[in-house]
Coordinates of C-alpha atoms in Angstrom, one line a residue:
M1 CA -41.2 3.3 -54.6
L2 CA -39.1 3.2 -51.1
S3 CA -38.4 -0.5 -51.4
T4 CA -37.4 -0.2 -55.0
L5 CA -35.1 2.9 -53.9
F6 CA -33.5 0.2 -52.0
I7 CA -32.6 -2.4 -53.9
S8 CA -31.4 0.3 -56.7
L9 CA -29.2 1.4 -53.6
H10 CA -28.4 -2.0 -52.4
S11 CA -27.7 -3.2 -55.7
H12 CA -25.9 -0.2 -58.1
A13 CA -24.3 1.3 -54.7
N14 CA -20.1 1.5 -54.3
D15 CA -17.8 2.5 -51.9
E16 CA -17.9 6.2 -52.9
D17 CA -21.9 6.0 -53.2
Y18 CA -21.3 5.1 -49.6
Q19 CA -19.0 8.5 -49.0
S20 CA -21.1 10.2 -50.1
K21 CA -23.1 12.7 -47.7
E22 CA -25.8 12.5 -50.3
Y23 CA -26.5 8.4 -50.1
W24 CA -26.6 9.0 -46.1
Q25 CA -28.8 12.1 -46.4
T26 CA -31.6 10.2 -48.5
L27 CA -31.6 7.1 -46.7
A28 CA -32.0 9.8 -43.1
D29 CA -34.8 11.4 -45.4
R30 CA -37.1 8.4 -45.9
I31 CA -37.4 8.4 -42.6
K32 CA -40.7 10.5 -42.5
E33 CA -42.1 8.0 -45.1
D34 CA -41.6 4.9 -43.8
P35 CA -39.1 4.7 -40.7
N36 CA -39.3 0.5 -40.4
L37 CA -37.7 0.2 -44.3
V38 CA -35.2 2.5 -42.9
I39 CA -34.4 0.7 -39.9
E40 CA -34.1 -2.7 -41.9
K41 CA -31.9 -1.0 -44.8
A42 CA -29.9 0.3 -41.8
L43 CA -29.4 -2.8 -39.9
S44 CA -28.6 -4.6 -42.7
L45 CA -25.7 -2.1 -43.6
Q46 CA -24.6 -2.0 -40.3
Q47 CA -24.0 -5.8 -40.6
K48 CA -22.2 -5.5 -43.9
F49 CA -19.5 -2.9 -42.9
T50 CA -18.9 -4.4 -39.5
Q51 CA -17.9 -7.6 -41.5
E52 CA -15.7 -5.7 -44.1
H53 CA -14.7 -3.8 -41.2
Q54 CA -15.8 -0.2 -42.5
S55 CA -16.0 1.3 -39.3
Y56 CA -16.9 4.9 -40.4
N57 CA -19.5 3.7 -42.6
E58 CA -21.2 1.6 -39.7
L59 CA -21.1 4.8 -38.0
Q60 CA -23.0 6.3 -40.7
A61 CA -25.6 3.3 -40.6
M62 CA -25.8 3.2 -37.0
A63 CA -26.7 7.1 -37.3
V64 CA -29.6 6.6 -39.6
L65 CA -30.9 3.5 -37.5
S66 CA -30.8 5.2 -34.0
S67 CA -32.8 8.5 -35.8
A68 CA -35.2 6.0 -37.3
L69 CA -35.2 4.1 -34.0
V70 CA -36.2 7.2 -32.4
A71 CA -38.9 8.1 -34.4
T72 CA -40.4 4.7 -34.1
S73 CA -40.4 4.9 -30.2
Q74 CA -38.1 1.8 -29.9
F75 CA -36.1 4.1 -27.2
D76 CA -34.2 1.1 -25.2
H77 CA -32.7 0.0 -29.1
A78 CA -31.9 3.5 -29.7
E79 CA -29.8 4.3 -26.5
T80 CA -27.7 1.3 -26.8
V81 CA -26.9 2.4 -30.5
I82 CA -26.7 5.9 -29.8
N83 CA -24.6 5.1 -26.5
E84 CA -22.1 3.3 -28.6
G85 CA -22.3 5.4 -31.6
L86 CA -20.8 8.2 -28.8
A87 CA -18.5 5.6 -27.4
R88 CA -16.7 5.0 -30.7
V89 CA -17.3 8.4 -32.7
D90 CA -14.2 10.3 -31.7
K91 CA -11.6 7.6 -33.2
E92 CA -13.2 8.6 -36.5
G93 CA -12.6 12.4 -36.3
S94 CA -16.4 13.0 -37.3
S95 CA -17.1 15.9 -36.0
M96 CA -20.6 15.6 -38.1
L97 CA -21.2 12.1 -36.8
K98 CA -20.9 12.8 -33.4
M99 CA -23.1 15.9 -33.9
R100 CA -25.9 13.2 -35.0
F101 CA -25.2 10.8 -32.1
L102 CA -25.8 13.9 -30.0
R103 CA -29.2 15.3 -31.7
E104 CA -30.4 12.0 -31.3
Q105 CA -29.2 11.7 -27.6
I106 CA -31.2 14.9 -27.1
L107 CA -34.1 13.9 -29.2
L108 CA -34.5 10.3 -27.0
T109 CA -34.5 12.4 -24.2
H110 CA -37.0 14.8 -24.7
E111 CA -39.1 12.0 -26.0
R112 CA -38.5 10.7 -22.0
G113 CA -40.0 14.2 -20.7
Q114 CA -36.0 14.3 -18.4
W115 CA -36.3 18.7 -19.2
Q116 CA -33.1 19.4 -17.3
Q117 CA -31.2 16.7 -19.3
V118 CA -32.0 17.6 -22.4
I119 CA -31.2 21.3 -21.5
I120 CA -28.0 20.4 -20.3
L121 CA -26.9 17.9 -23.1
S122 CA -28.2 20.7 -25.7
S123 CA -25.8 23.8 -23.7
H124 CA -22.8 20.7 -23.9
A125 CA -23.8 20.1 -28.0
L126 CA -24.0 23.8 -28.8
V127 CA -20.5 24.6 -28.0
L128 CA -19.2 21.8 -30.0
A129 CA -21.2 22.8 -32.8
E130 CA -20.1 26.6 -32.3
Q131 CA -16.2 25.4 -32.2
E132 CA -17.0 23.5 -35.1
N133 CA -19.2 26.5 -37.1
M134 CA -22.3 24.0 -38.0
P135 CA -25.2 26.4 -38.7
Q136 CA -27.7 23.8 -38.8
M137 CA -26.3 21.7 -36.0
I138 CA -26.1 25.2 -33.9
A139 CA -30.0 25.9 -34.7
H140 CA -31.2 22.4 -33.7
F141 CA -29.1 22.7 -30.3
L142 CA -30.3 25.7 -29.8
H143 CA -34.1 24.6 -30.9
N144 CA -33.9 21.4 -28.8
R145 CA -32.6 23.6 -25.5
S146 CA -35.1 25.8 -26.5
R147 CA -37.7 22.7 -26.0
G148 CA -36.6 21.8 -22.6
L149 CA -36.6 25.1 -21.1
R150 CA -40.2 25.3 -22.5
A151 CA -41.1 22.2 -20.7
S152 CA -39.6 23.6 -18.1
S153 CA -41.5 26.7 -17.5
Q154 CA -38.6 28.7 -18.1
N155 CA -40.6 30.5 -21.2
Q156 CA -38.5 33.7 -21.3
Q157 CA -35.1 32.0 -21.9
A158 CA -36.8 29.1 -24.6
L159 CA -38.5 31.8 -26.4
A160 CA -34.6 33.8 -26.9
D161 CA -33.3 30.1 -28.2
M162 CA -36.6 29.6 -30.4
L163 CA -35.7 33.4 -31.6
A164 CA -31.7 32.6 -32.2
A165 CA -32.4 29.2 -34.0
Y166 CA -35.4 31.0 -36.1
Q167 CA -33.1 33.4 -37.8
I168 CA -30.0 30.9 -38.2
A169 CA -32.4 28.6 -39.6
K170 CA -34.0 31.4 -42.0
A171 CA -30.6 32.6 -43.5
H172 CA -30.1 29.2 -44.8
D173 CA -33.3 28.1 -46.0
M174 CA -34.0 25.0 -43.4
R175 CA -37.4 24.9 -44.2
L176 CA -37.7 21.6 -41.6
I177 CA -35.9 23.3 -38.9
L178 CA -38.0 26.3 -39.6
A179 CA -41.5 23.7 -39.5
E180 CA -40.4 23.0 -36.0
I181 CA -38.9 26.2 -35.1
V182 CA -42.7 27.7 -35.9
N183 CA -44.0 25.0 -34.0
S184 CA -42.2 25.3 -30.6
I185 CA -42.3 29.2 -30.8
A186 CA -46.4 28.0 -30.7
L187 CA -46.0 25.8 -28.1
V188 CA -45.0 28.7 -26.1
H189 CA -47.7 30.7 -26.8
Q190 CA -49.9 27.7 -25.4
N191 CA -48.1 27.8 -22.0
L192 CA -49.2 31.5 -22.2
G193 CA -52.5 30.9 -22.2
Q194 CA -52.5 32.7 -25.9
F195 CA -54.5 30.3 -27.7
D196 CA -55.3 31.8 -30.8
E197 CA -51.6 33.0 -31.5
A198 CA -50.6 28.9 -30.9
I199 CA -52.8 27.9 -33.8
H200 CA -52.1 30.6 -36.1
Y201 CA -48.3 29.4 -35.5
F202 CA -49.0 26.0 -35.9
K203 CA -50.7 26.2 -39.3
E204 CA -48.2 28.4 -40.7
A205 CA -45.9 25.5 -39.8
L206 CA -47.9 23.2 -41.8
T207 CA -46.9 25.1 -44.6
F208 CA -43.3 24.7 -44.4
I209 CA -43.6 20.8 -44.4
D210 CA -44.5 18.6 -47.5
S211 CA -47.7 16.5 -46.0
D212 CA -47.1 13.7 -48.6
K213 CA -43.5 13.5 -47.4
D214 CA -43.4 14.3 -43.8
K215 CA -46.6 12.3 -42.4
F216 CA -45.5 12.1 -39.0
G217 CA -44.6 16.1 -38.8
T218 CA -47.8 16.9 -40.6
S219 CA -49.6 14.2 -37.7
I220 CA -47.7 16.6 -34.4
L221 CA -48.8 19.3 -35.8
L222 CA -52.8 18.6 -36.2
Y223 CA -52.0 17.0 -33.0
N224 CA -50.9 20.3 -31.5
I225 CA -53.9 22.4 -33.3
G226 CA -56.8 19.4 -32.1
T227 CA -55.3 20.1 -28.7
L228 CA -55.7 23.8 -28.5
Y229 CA -58.9 23.8 -30.0
I230 CA -59.2 21.7 -26.8
H231 CA -58.2 24.7 -24.2
K232 CA -61.0 26.7 -26.7
Q233 CA -63.5 24.7 -25.8
D234 CA -64.4 24.4 -29.5
L235 CA -64.4 20.1 -28.9
A236 CA -65.8 19.7 -32.8
Q237 CA -62.5 21.2 -33.9
A238 CA -60.4 19.9 -31.9
K239 CA -62.0 16.3 -32.7
E240 CA -61.8 16.7 -36.6
Y241 CA -58.1 17.9 -36.1
L242 CA -57.0 15.1 -33.9
Q243 CA -58.8 12.2 -35.9
Q244 CA -56.9 13.2 -38.6
S245 CA -54.1 12.7 -36.8
L246 CA -55.0 9.5 -35.5
A247 CA -55.4 8.5 -38.9
L248 CA -52.1 9.6 -40.1
S249 CA -50.1 7.3 -37.3
L250 CA -52.2 4.2 -37.8
T251 CA -50.7 4.7 -41.5
L252 CA -47.5 5.2 -39.9
N253 CA -47.8 2.3 -37.2
D254 CA -46.4 5.2 -34.6
E255 CA -47.5 3.5 -31.6
I256 CA -46.8 7.1 -29.2
G257 CA -48.8 9.2 -31.7
I258 CA -51.4 7.1 -31.3
A259 CA -51.2 6.6 -28.0
Y260 CA -51.2 10.5 -27.4
V261 CA -54.5 11.2 -29.5
H262 CA -55.9 8.8 -27.8
S263 CA -55.4 10.9 -24.6
Q264 CA -56.6 14.2 -25.8
L265 CA -59.8 12.0 -27.1
A266 CA -60.3 10.8 -23.5
T267 CA -60.1 14.2 -22.1
I268 CA -62.9 15.3 -25.3
A269 CA -65.2 12.6 -23.7
Y270 CA -64.8 13.6 -20.1
N271 CA -65.5 17.6 -20.8
T272 CA -68.5 15.9 -22.4
G273 CA -69.8 13.2 -19.7
D274 CA -69.3 10.3 -21.9
Y275 CA -66.8 8.5 -19.0
Q276 CA -67.2 5.1 -20.2
R277 CA -65.6 6.2 -23.6
A278 CA -62.9 8.3 -21.7
L279 CA -61.6 5.8 -20.1
N280 CA -61.3 3.6 -23.3
H281 CA -59.1 5.9 -24.6
I282 CA -56.8 5.7 -21.5
E283 CA -56.6 2.6 -21.4
Q284 CA -55.6 2.7 -25.2
S285 CA -52.9 5.6 -24.4
L286 CA -51.5 5.0 -20.1
P287 CA -49.5 1.6 -21.5
V288 CA -47.9 2.7 -24.2
F289 CA -46.7 5.6 -22.4
E290 CA -46.0 3.4 -19.1
Q291 CA -43.5 0.9 -21.7
A292 CA -42.0 4.0 -23.3
K293 CA -41.3 5.3 -20.0
I294 CA -42.7 8.9 -20.9
Y295 CA -43.1 10.0 -17.6
Q296 CA -44.8 13.2 -18.4
S297 CA -47.9 11.2 -20.6
I298 CA -47.3 8.7 -17.6
T299 CA -48.5 11.2 -15.2
L300 CA -50.9 13.3 -16.9
G301 CA -52.8 9.8 -17.7
K302 CA -52.7 8.7 -14.2
L303 CA -54.3 12.2 -13.6
N304 CA -57.2 11.6 -15.8
L305 CA -57.8 8.0 -15.4
A306 CA -58.5 9.8 -11.6
K307 CA -60.7 12.4 -13.0
V308 CA -63.1 10.1 -14.8
T309 CA -63.2 7.9 -11.4
L310 CA -64.0 10.5 -9.6
A311 CA -66.6 11.2 -12.5
Q312 CA -67.8 7.8 -12.1
G313 CA -68.9 8.0 -8.4
D314 CA -65.4 6.0 -6.9
H315 CA -64.4 9.1 -5.0
Q316 CA -61.9 7.1 -2.3
T317 CA -60.3 5.8 -4.9
A318 CA -60.0 8.7 -6.8
L319 CA -59.0 10.2 -3.8
N320 CA -56.5 8.0 -3.4
M321 CA -54.9 8.2 -6.7
L322 CA -54.7 11.6 -6.6
L323 CA -52.8 11.6 -3.3
A324 CA -50.4 9.1 -4.8
L325 CA -49.5 11.7 -7.7
E326 CA -48.5 14.9 -5.8
N327 CA -45.0 13.8 -6.4
D328 CA -45.4 13.6 -9.6
I329 CA -47.0 16.5 -10.7
A330 CA -44.6 18.3 -8.6
N331 CA -42.0 16.9 -11.2
L332 CA -43.6 18.3 -14.2
N333 CA -42.7 22.1 -13.2
N334 CA -45.8 22.7 -15.2
D335 CA -48.4 25.9 -14.2
T336 CA -51.8 24.5 -16.1
H337 CA -51.3 20.8 -14.9
S338 CA -50.5 21.8 -11.4
K339 CA -53.6 23.8 -11.6
G340 CA -55.6 21.0 -12.9
Y341 CA -54.4 18.4 -10.6
L342 CA -55.3 21.0 -7.4
L343 CA -58.9 21.3 -8.6
A344 CA -59.3 17.7 -9.0
L345 CA -57.8 17.2 -5.5
A346 CA -60.3 19.4 -4.2
R347 CA -63.4 18.4 -5.6
S348 CA -62.0 14.9 -4.6
Y349 CA -62.1 16.3 -0.9
Q350 CA -65.6 17.7 -1.7
K351 CA -66.8 14.4 -2.8
S352 CA -65.4 12.7 0.0
R353 CA -67.3 14.7 2.3
L354 CA -63.6 16.0 3.6
F355 CA -64.9 19.6 3.5
Q356 CA -62.4 20.8 5.2
Q357 CA -59.7 19.8 3.2
A358 CA -61.8 20.6 -0.1
S359 CA -61.5 24.6 1.0
E360 CA -57.9 24.1 1.8
Q361 CA -57.0 22.6 -1.5
Y362 CA -59.5 25.5 -3.6
E363 CA -57.6 28.4 -1.4
A364 CA -54.1 26.4 -2.9
A365 CA -55.8 26.7 -6.4
I366 CA -56.5 30.5 -6.0
A367 CA -53.0 31.1 -4.9
H368 CA -51.2 28.9 -7.4
I369 CA -53.5 30.9 -10.3
E370 CA -52.5 34.1 -9.0
Q371 CA -48.7 33.1 -8.9
T372 CA -49.1 32.2 -12.5
A373 CA -50.8 34.9 -14.1
S374 CA -47.9 37.1 -12.2
K375 CA -45.4 34.9 -13.6
N376 CA -47.0 35.2 -17.3
N377 CA -48.9 38.4 -17.4
K378 CA -51.8 37.0 -18.2
E379 CA -54.5 39.5 -18.0
S380 CA -57.4 36.9 -17.7
L381 CA -56.4 36.9 -13.7
Q382 CA -59.5 38.8 -12.5
K383 CA -62.1 36.8 -14.1
I384 CA -60.3 33.6 -13.4
Q385 CA -60.3 34.2 -9.7
T386 CA -64.1 35.5 -9.3
Q387 CA -64.6 32.3 -11.0
M388 CA -62.4 30.3 -7.9
N389 CA -63.9 32.6 -5.2
I390 CA -67.7 31.7 -6.2
Q391 CA -66.4 28.1 -6.0
H392 CA -64.4 28.8 -2.8
E393 CA -67.9 30.5 -1.2
Q394 CA -69.9 28.0 -2.8
Q395 CA -68.2 25.3 -0.8
K396 CA -67.9 27.3 2.6
T397 CA -72.3 27.4 1.9
E398 CA -72.3 23.6 1.6
L399 CA -69.6 23.2 4.7
L400 CA -71.9 25.7 6.7
K401 CA -74.7 23.7 5.6
K402 CA -73.4 20.2 6.5
E403 CA -72.9 21.5 10.0
N404 CA -76.2 22.6 10.3
E405 CA -77.1 19.2 9.7
L406 CA -74.3 17.7 11.8
Q407 CA -75.3 19.7 14.7
K408 CA -79.5 18.8 14.5
Q409 CA -78.2 15.1 14.1
R410 CA -75.8 15.6 17.8
I411 CA -78.9 16.9 19.4
A412 CA -81.0 14.2 17.7
Q413 CA -78.3 12.1 19.5
Q414 CA -78.7 13.5 22.3
D415 CA -82.4 13.3 22.8
L416 CA -82.1 9.8 22.1
R417 CA -79.4 9.4 24.6
Q418 CA -81.3 10.5 27.4
K419 CA -83.9 7.9 26.6
L420 CA -81.4 5.1 26.4
V421 CA -80.5 6.2 29.7
Y422 CA -82.0 2.9 31.2
L423 CA -80.1 0.5 28.8
V424 CA -77.7 -2.3 30.8
A425 CA -74.3 -1.4 31.3
S426 CA -74.0 -4.8 28.7
T427 CA -75.0 -2.6 25.6
V428 CA -72.7 0.4 26.4
V429 CA -69.6 -2.0 27.1
A430 CA -71.1 -3.1 23.2
L431 CA -71.2 -0.1 22.0
I432 CA -67.6 0.9 23.7
L433 CA -66.3 -2.4 21.7
V434 CA -67.7 -1.1 18.3
I435 CA -66.6 2.1 18.5
L436 CA -62.9 1.0 19.2
V437 CA -63.2 -1.9 16.5
I438 CA -64.2 1.2 13.9
L439 CA -61.2 3.2 15.3
F440 CA -58.5 -0.1 15.4
Q441 CA -60.0 -0.4 11.5
Q442 CA -59.5 3.6 10.4
I443 CA -55.8 3.5 11.8
R444 CA -55.0 -0.1 10.7
S445 CA -56.1 1.5 7.3
R446 CA -54.2 4.9 7.4
R447 CA -50.8 3.1 8.1
K448 CA -51.5 0.6 5.1
F449 CA -52.3 3.7 3.5
I450 CA -48.9 5.6 4.3
R451 CA -47.1 2.3 3.6
L452 CA -47.9 1.8 0.2
A453 CA -47.8 5.9 -0.5
L454 CA -43.8 4.9 0.1
S455 CA -43.6 1.4 -1.0
D456 CA -43.3 -0.5 -4.7
E457 CA -46.3 -2.0 -5.2
L458 CA -44.9 -4.9 -6.5
T459 CA -41.6 -4.9 -4.5
G460 CA -42.5 -3.8 -1.8
A461 CA -39.4 -1.9 -2.1
P462 CA -39.4 1.6 -1.4
N463 CA -40.4 3.8 -4.1
R464 CA -39.0 6.5 -6.2
R465 CA -40.1 9.3 -3.7
N466 CA -39.0 7.5 -0.3
I467 CA -35.6 6.2 -1.2
R468 CA -34.9 10.0 -2.6
E469 CA -36.2 11.5 0.6
K470 CA -34.0 9.2 2.6
G471 CA -31.0 9.8 0.1
A472 CA -31.4 13.6 0.8
V473 CA -31.5 13.0 4.6
M474 CA -28.2 11.0 4.1
F475 CA -26.7 13.7 1.7
S476 CA -27.4 16.5 4.4
Q477 CA -25.7 14.7 7.1
A478 CA -22.8 13.6 5.1
K479 CA -22.3 17.3 4.3
T480 CA -22.7 18.3 7.7
N481 CA -20.3 16.1 9.3
A482 CA -18.0 15.4 6.4
T483 CA -18.6 12.4 6.4
E484 CA -18.2 9.4 3.2
L485 CA -21.3 8.8 1.3
A486 CA -22.0 6.8 -2.1
V487 CA -24.6 6.4 -4.5
A488 CA -25.2 4.0 -6.9
V489 CA -27.9 3.7 -10.0
I490 CA -28.4 0.0 -10.7
D491 CA -30.5 -1.0 -14.1
L492 CA -31.2 -4.5 -14.9
D493 CA -29.6 -5.8 -18.1
N494 CA -32.0 -6.6 -21.2
F495 CA -35.6 -6.4 -19.0
K496 CA -37.4 -5.9 -21.6
T497 CA -35.7 -9.7 -23.3
I498 CA -37.1 -10.9 -20.5
N499 CA -40.8 -10.1 -20.4
D500 CA -40.7 -10.2 -24.5
N501 CA -39.4 -13.9 -23.9
F502 CA -40.7 -14.8 -20.9
G503 CA -43.7 -12.8 -19.9
H504 CA -44.6 -9.8 -17.6
E505 CA -45.0 -12.2 -14.8
A506 CA -41.5 -13.3 -15.1
G507 CA -40.3 -10.1 -15.3
D508 CA -41.9 -8.9 -12.4
N509 CA -40.5 -12.5 -10.5
V510 CA -37.4 -11.0 -11.5
L511 CA -38.3 -7.4 -10.1
K512 CA -39.1 -9.4 -6.7
A513 CA -36.2 -11.5 -6.6
F514 CA -33.7 -8.7 -7.3
Y515 CA -34.9 -6.4 -4.6
Q516 CA -34.2 -9.7 -1.8
S517 CA -31.4 -10.3 -3.1
C518 CA -29.8 -6.8 -2.5
K519 CA -31.8 -6.7 1.2
Q520 CA -29.7 -9.7 1.7
S521 CA -26.7 -8.4 0.4
I522 CA -26.1 -5.0 1.5
R523 CA -25.0 -3.6 5.0
A524 CA -27.5 -2.6 7.5
S525 CA -26.9 1.0 7.2
D526 CA -27.6 1.0 3.4
N527 CA -30.8 1.6 1.2
I528 CA -32.6 0.2 -1.6
G529 CA -35.3 1.1 -3.6
R530 CA -37.1 1.3 -6.8
I531 CA -37.1 4.1 -9.2
G532 CA -38.8 2.9 -12.2
G533 CA -39.0 0.0 -14.4
E534 CA -36.1 -2.1 -14.3
E535 CA -33.8 1.0 -12.3
W536 CA -33.1 1.1 -8.6
L537 CA -31.0 3.4 -6.3
L538 CA -28.7 2.3 -3.9
I539 CA -27.6 4.7 -0.7
M540 CA -24.5 4.0 1.0
P541 CA -23.9 6.2 4.0
A542 CA -19.8 5.8 4.9
A543 CA -19.1 4.0 2.2
S544 CA -16.0 3.4 0.7
E545 CA -14.7 2.2 -2.7
Q546 CA -14.1 -1.0 -1.7
N547 CA -17.4 -0.9 0.1
I548 CA -19.1 -0.4 -3.4
T549 CA -17.1 -3.1 -5.1
D550 CA -18.1 -5.3 -2.5
A551 CA -21.7 -4.5 -2.4
F552 CA -22.0 -5.3 -6.1
K553 CA -20.5 -8.3 -6.2
R554 CA -22.4 -10.1 -3.0
I555 CA -25.8 -8.6 -5.1
R556 CA -24.7 -10.2 -8.4
Q557 CA -23.2 -13.8 -6.6
T558 CA -26.8 -14.0 -4.5
L559 CA -29.0 -13.1 -7.9
S560 CA -27.1 -15.7 -9.6
Q561 CA -28.2 -18.4 -6.7
Q562 CA -31.9 -17.4 -7.0
Q563 CA -34.4 -19.9 -8.8
I564 CA -36.9 -17.4 -10.6
A565 CA -40.6 -18.3 -11.8
G566 CA -40.8 -18.0 -15.1
V567 CA -37.2 -17.5 -16.3
P568 CA -35.0 -20.4 -17.3
S569 CA -31.5 -21.2 -15.2
T570 CA -30.0 -21.3 -18.8
H571 CA -31.1 -17.6 -19.0
P572 CA -28.9 -15.6 -15.9
V573 CA -30.1 -12.7 -14.7
T574 CA -27.5 -10.2 -14.6
F575 CA -27.2 -5.9 -13.7
S576 CA -25.3 -3.1 -14.6
M577 CA -24.4 -0.6 -11.8
G578 CA -22.9 3.1 -11.6
A579 CA -21.7 4.3 -8.4
A580 CA -20.7 7.6 -7.6
A581 CA -19.0 8.9 -4.5
I582 CA -19.7 12.6 -2.4
K583 CA -17.5 15.6 -3.8
P584 CA -17.3 18.8 -1.7
D585 CA -19.1 20.3 -5.1
D586 CA -21.9 18.3 -4.5
K587 CA -24.6 21.0 -3.8
K588 CA -27.9 18.5 -3.7
L589 CA -28.2 14.6 -3.6
D590 CA -29.4 14.6 -7.7
D591 CA -25.9 15.8 -8.4
M592 CA -24.4 13.0 -7.5
I593 CA -27.6 10.6 -8.9
R594 CA -25.9 12.5 -12.3
R595 CA -22.9 10.7 -12.2
A596 CA -24.2 7.8 -10.9
D597 CA -26.9 7.5 -14.3
S598 CA -23.8 8.4 -16.7
A599 CA -21.5 5.5 -15.1
V600 CA -24.2 2.6 -15.2
Y601 CA -24.5 3.9 -18.9
K602 CA -21.2 3.9 -19.4
A603 CA -21.4 -0.1 -17.8
K604 CA -24.0 -1.1 -19.9
A605 CA -21.7 0.6 -23.3
Q606 CA -19.0 -1.7 -22.1
G607 CA -20.7 -5.1 -22.3
R608 CA -23.0 -4.8 -18.9
D609 CA -22.9 -6.8 -16.0
Q610 CA -20.8 -4.6 -14.8
L611 CA -19.9 -2.2 -12.1
T612 CA -18.6 1.5 -13.0
L613 CA -17.1 4.2 -10.7
A614 CA -17.6 7.6 -11.5
A615 CA -14.8 10.0 -11.8
I616 CA -14.3 11.7 -7.7

């Protein structure tokens, strides 16, 4: 039926039809039924209007296209379309079109788990919508901001935005927005541990949508209900709702939705002791999250993988995995995930026979639960704390037992040493050598672990945590000494195309070659690190605008001379770079990084393979 509609629109619509709001709204509404057909139609219309130099209609097609791309999790393509649309829309003087591109930009940022950026973008868009008196967009942006606040555990502020959006949507009979808002209210109750209330609101949200026409929305609500039943330990109900969500996601070919369901089915399998099935579900979800750069889900997927690894008996590997996640868990700023991480780390230390560290982690988990309960005014604190204290006391008891066993072993060893006094000196020397070898191996292993924890495994470059720590130190020094400092965000151009056309091994070779080119081209005082995917962060102390420009040119020249295995010489590897200099009102390194990030987006929108300097 949808393809028939497209044929009808293509065959009979005239210029007047394209100018009508109804035409574009009808096309946008079809995203919920078959987004891939909408993408095909929108691309066709964009090409048509580009050839006919109808700029306004071309932007209309781009707005619909960006919405469909976000719905199908094609985030990189969506980002390109949105940035181009925002760069051109002001010339057309259409406030509504600008709002639509802003809305999709916020949704894209939300899908990538960049909560603070969601709050900032939504606040900016909200001001514009209020100036233009657009109730529907005001409701959208209030709701979007509330989602960022909720994800940042700012529940009271989130609830205030939701209620304001709810009143506007109710007054203007915006049923779809009402469904989304009621869904978000349910999520706030979920964050507060009020699972029955959350399930009630999710089921209410289902009544606002047509499940036959909005399969995407229905699948999300079913997923949320299934997740809540997991929290209630009603695993049979949870599995039933998740299977319904999975069936819809498979029908829609929604890879992200499918991955989300598998991540929760992994939790059910883990809770029922079916660790191999849990591992299978994680393997079907984690690569999808990594490809889509959904950082929160990547972190939680790795946390679940560590738990399964621990349950399967590989205690040391699980411990290493958990320690490597410490910074990522902190960045989530989520009380529930932090508690789960602390408990998993405590159990991992316990299984690795590091009883003192295990006891400390149990105490940290108890303290975290107390703080969370105080903030959210939970009445279940006493029960939870009692359970944790029991675990803590059990851990102390086990520690005492182990110490007694060790004491008995020491006594036995002392008796044995007295019996072996007569051994020749050569035996003593041999024993000392063995001990020295063991100590040397332990020291070397510890150094290797520290190096791996601070380095990117693929390229050997400083990882996100390492380069940001170095940048924070340089930022503090620059502020104290009133000296210059520059940061640059670098993004390899069309990196996904390289992976798709030449394979992931060629993509890995590109990343390695780029890091080597940077090391050969930057100053000794500069530092560069990989912060994720194809993104890099360059810190340049005492750097002028000319220093930044020179660094960009040197890196580009060195990279162009590299012969990269797997990548034909006819396919040049380029990058875009956005740089920002320190300003008097900068409070932290992130202030500079945000400006540099905006500058690199501008460089990409202007054609890539170039440097853009943020305004001072």
